[in-house]
């Protein structure tokens, strides 16, 4: 059974491109374009890993990550941030929210695949 990922980002082109690329690597990918929608999907179907953007309208990625880490069903699910915000303070805030890793956009796909594989396998 393929590993499942939930990709949450408000950039529809990024969602489409990355979900296609991850799908070709054998992952089952669900997408959400808001943090609120991502939280609902996470509660309905627990994925093996979350890929989250930081900057989104409404709830941001940090708040989403914190909410996921507080929920019984998802507290132990790995989180990787994929964000244009790449300052050390931004990354540190992501780790404090509970992320396992943080990659700056544009994302190096080989690095992303290595990190995903390390956290959940392929």
Short mmCIF file of C-alpha atoms in Angstrom, two decimals, residues 10-58:
data_model
loop_
_atom_site.label_atom_id
_atom_site.label_comp_id
_atom_site.label_asym_id
_atom_site.label_seq_id
_atom_site.Cartn_x
_atom_site.Cartn_y
_atom_site.Cartn_z
CA UNK A 10 -2.35 28.07 -1.19
CA UNK A 11 -0.44 28.08 -4.51
CA UNK A 12 -2.53 25.91 -6.87
CA UNK A 13 0.28 25.54 -9.43
CA UNK A 14 2.67 24.34 -6.72
CA UNK A 15 0.03 21.91 -5.41
CA UNK A 16 -0.60 20.44 -8.86
CA UNK A 17 3.06 20.16 -9.83
CA UNK A 18 4.34 18.69 -6.59
CA UNK A 19 1.42 16.30 -6.16
CA UNK A 20 1.99 14.96 -9.69
CA UNK A 21 5.72 14.57 -9.04
CA UNK A 22 5.16 12.80 -5.72
CA UNK A 23 2.48 10.62 -7.28
CA UNK A 24 4.96 9.48 -9.94
CA UNK A 25 7.26 8.44 -7.08
CA UNK A 26 4.54 6.13 -5.79
CA UNK A 27 3.04 8.26 -3.04
CA UNK A 28 -0.69 8.79 -2.60
CA UNK A 29 -1.09 12.57 -2.38
CA UNK A 30 -4.03 14.56 -1.10
CA UNK A 31 -4.02 18.34 -1.32
CA UNK A 32 -5.62 21.26 0.44
CA UNK A 33 -5.32 24.94 -0.44
CA UNK A 34 -6.05 26.26 3.07
CA UNK A 35 -4.84 25.23 6.50
CA UNK A 36 -8.43 24.82 7.66
CA UNK A 37 -9.17 22.39 4.82
CA UNK A 38 -5.92 20.58 5.56
CA UNK A 39 -6.90 20.16 9.20
CA UNK A 40 -10.27 18.66 8.19
CA UNK A 41 -8.60 16.23 5.77
CA UNK A 42 -6.03 15.26 8.40
CA UNK A 43 -8.78 14.46 10.88
CA UNK A 44 -10.78 12.45 8.34
CA UNK A 45 -7.88 10.43 6.90
CA UNK A 46 -4.61 10.30 8.78
CA UNK A 47 -1.79 10.58 6.23
CA UNK A 48 1.69 9.23 6.82
CA UNK A 49 3.30 12.68 6.41
CA UNK A 50 2.32 16.36 6.12
CA UNK A 51 3.96 18.84 3.74
CA UNK A 52 2.95 22.34 4.79
CA UNK A 53 3.43 25.86 3.49
CA UNK A 54 3.87 28.60 6.08
CA UNK A 55 2.16 31.59 4.48
CA UNK A 56 -1.52 30.95 3.82
CA UNK A 57 -4.62 33.07 4.25
CA UNK A 58 -6.43 32.53 7.54
#
